[in-house]
């Protein structure tokens, strides 16, 4: 009987928190040094995808916050003064 390896969920389906948590676990696995070269390369590629996904989420959040009337330093802009 062969051992089946379940495919991870597609990165695009993950929330920011799910992607971040998986990335943290993946980095810990890579840092442990217990994976072979082929597995490490597969994990690295998945990590790159997760990191890009997290960056996309953060960029969208930043743009959204920028649209709410905040200036570059994050403080609310003053209402029009007469």
CSV table of C-alpha atoms in Angstrom, one decimal:
chain,number,residue,atom,x,y,z
A,1,UNK,CA,0.0,0.0,0.0
A,2,UNK,CA,1.4,3.4,-1.0
A,3,UNK,CA,1.4,6.3,1.4
A,4,UNK,CA,-0.8,9.1,-0.1
A,5,UNK,CA,0.3,12.6,0.4
A,6,UNK,CA,-2.6,15.1,0.5
A,7,UNK,CA,-2.1,18.2,-1.7
A,8,UNK,CA,-2.1,21.4,0.3
A,9,UNK,CA,-4.9,23.8,-0.4
A,10,UNK,CA,-4.3,26.2,-3.2
A,11,UNK,CA,-2.6,29.4,-1.9
A,12,UNK,CA,-5.3,31.6,-3.5
A,13,UNK,CA,-7.9,30.0,-1.3
A,14,UNK,CA,-6.2,30.8,2.0
A,15,UNK,CA,-7.0,33.8,4.2
A,16,UNK,CA,-4.1,36.0,5.3
A,17,UNK,CA,-4.0,34.3,8.7
A,18,UNK,CA,-4.0,30.8,7.2
A,19,UNK,CA,-1.2,31.6,4.8
A,20,UNK,CA,0.9,33.3,7.5
A,21,UNK,CA,0.5,30.4,9.9
A,22,UNK,CA,1.4,27.9,7.2
A,23,UNK,CA,4.4,30.0,6.2
A,24,UNK,CA,5.6,30.2,9.9
A,25,UNK,CA,5.3,26.4,10.2
A,26,UNK,CA,7.1,25.9,6.8
A,27,UNK,CA,10.0,28.1,7.9
A,28,UNK,CA,10.4,26.1,11.1
A,29,UNK,CA,10.5,22.9,9.1
A,30,UNK,CA,13.1,24.3,6.8
A,31,UNK,CA,15.2,25.7,9.7
A,32,UNK,CA,15.2,22.3,11.4
A,33,UNK,CA,17.3,20.9,8.6
A,34,UNK,CA,15.5,17.5,8.7
A,35,UNK,CA,14.2,17.7,5.1
A,36,UNK,CA,16.0,16.4,2.1
A,37,UNK,CA,17.0,18.6,-0.8
A,38,UNK,CA,13.9,17.7,-2.9
A,39,UNK,CA,11.5,18.3,0.0
A,40,UNK,CA,13.3,21.5,1.0
A,41,UNK,CA,13.0,22.8,-2.6
A,42,UNK,CA,9.3,22.0,-2.6
A,43,UNK,CA,8.8,23.7,0.7
A,44,UNK,CA,10.8,26.7,-0.4
A,45,UNK,CA,8.6,27.1,-3.5
A,46,UNK,CA,5.4,26.8,-1.4
A,47,UNK,CA,6.9,29.4,1.0
A,48,UNK,CA,7.5,31.8,-1.9
A,49,UNK,CA,3.9,31.4,-3.0
A,50,UNK,CA,2.6,31.9,0.6
A,51,UNK,CA,4.8,35.0,1.1
A,52,UNK,CA,3.6,36.6,-2.1
A,53,UNK,CA,0.0,35.8,-1.1
A,54,UNK,CA,0.5,37.5,2.3
A,55,UNK,CA,2.1,40.5,0.6
A,56,UNK,CA,-0.9,40.8,-1.7
A,57,UNK,CA,-3.3,40.8,1.3
A,58,UNK,CA,-1.2,43.4,3.1
A,59,UNK,CA,-1.0,45.6,0.0
A,60,UNK,CA,-4.8,45.5,-0.5
A,61,UNK,CA,-5.3,46.4,3.2
A,62,UNK,CA,-2.9,49.3,2.9
A,63,UNK,CA,-4.7,50.6,-0.2
A,64,UNK,CA,-8.0,50.2,1.6
A,65,UNK,CA,-6.7,52.2,4.6
A,66,UNK,CA,-5.4,54.9,2.3
A,67,UNK,CA,-8.8,55.3,0.8
A,68,UNK,CA,-10.5,56.1,4.1
A,69,UNK,CA,-9.0,59.6,4.4
A,70,UNK,CA,-5.8,58.8,6.2
A,71,UNK,CA,-2.6,60.5,5.1
A,72,UNK,CA,0.8,58.8,4.7
A,73,UNK,CA,1.6,58.8,8.4
A,74,UNK,CA,-1.8,57.1,9.2
A,75,UNK,CA,-3.4,60.0,10.9
A,76,UNK,CA,-6.8,61.2,9.8
A,77,UNK,CA,-6.8,64.3,7.6
A,78,UNK,CA,-8.4,67.4,9.0
A,79,UNK,CA,-11.9,68.2,7.7
A,80,UNK,CA,-12.0,71.2,5.4
A,81,UNK,CA,-11.3,74.3,7.4
A,82,UNK,CA,-13.2,77.5,6.7
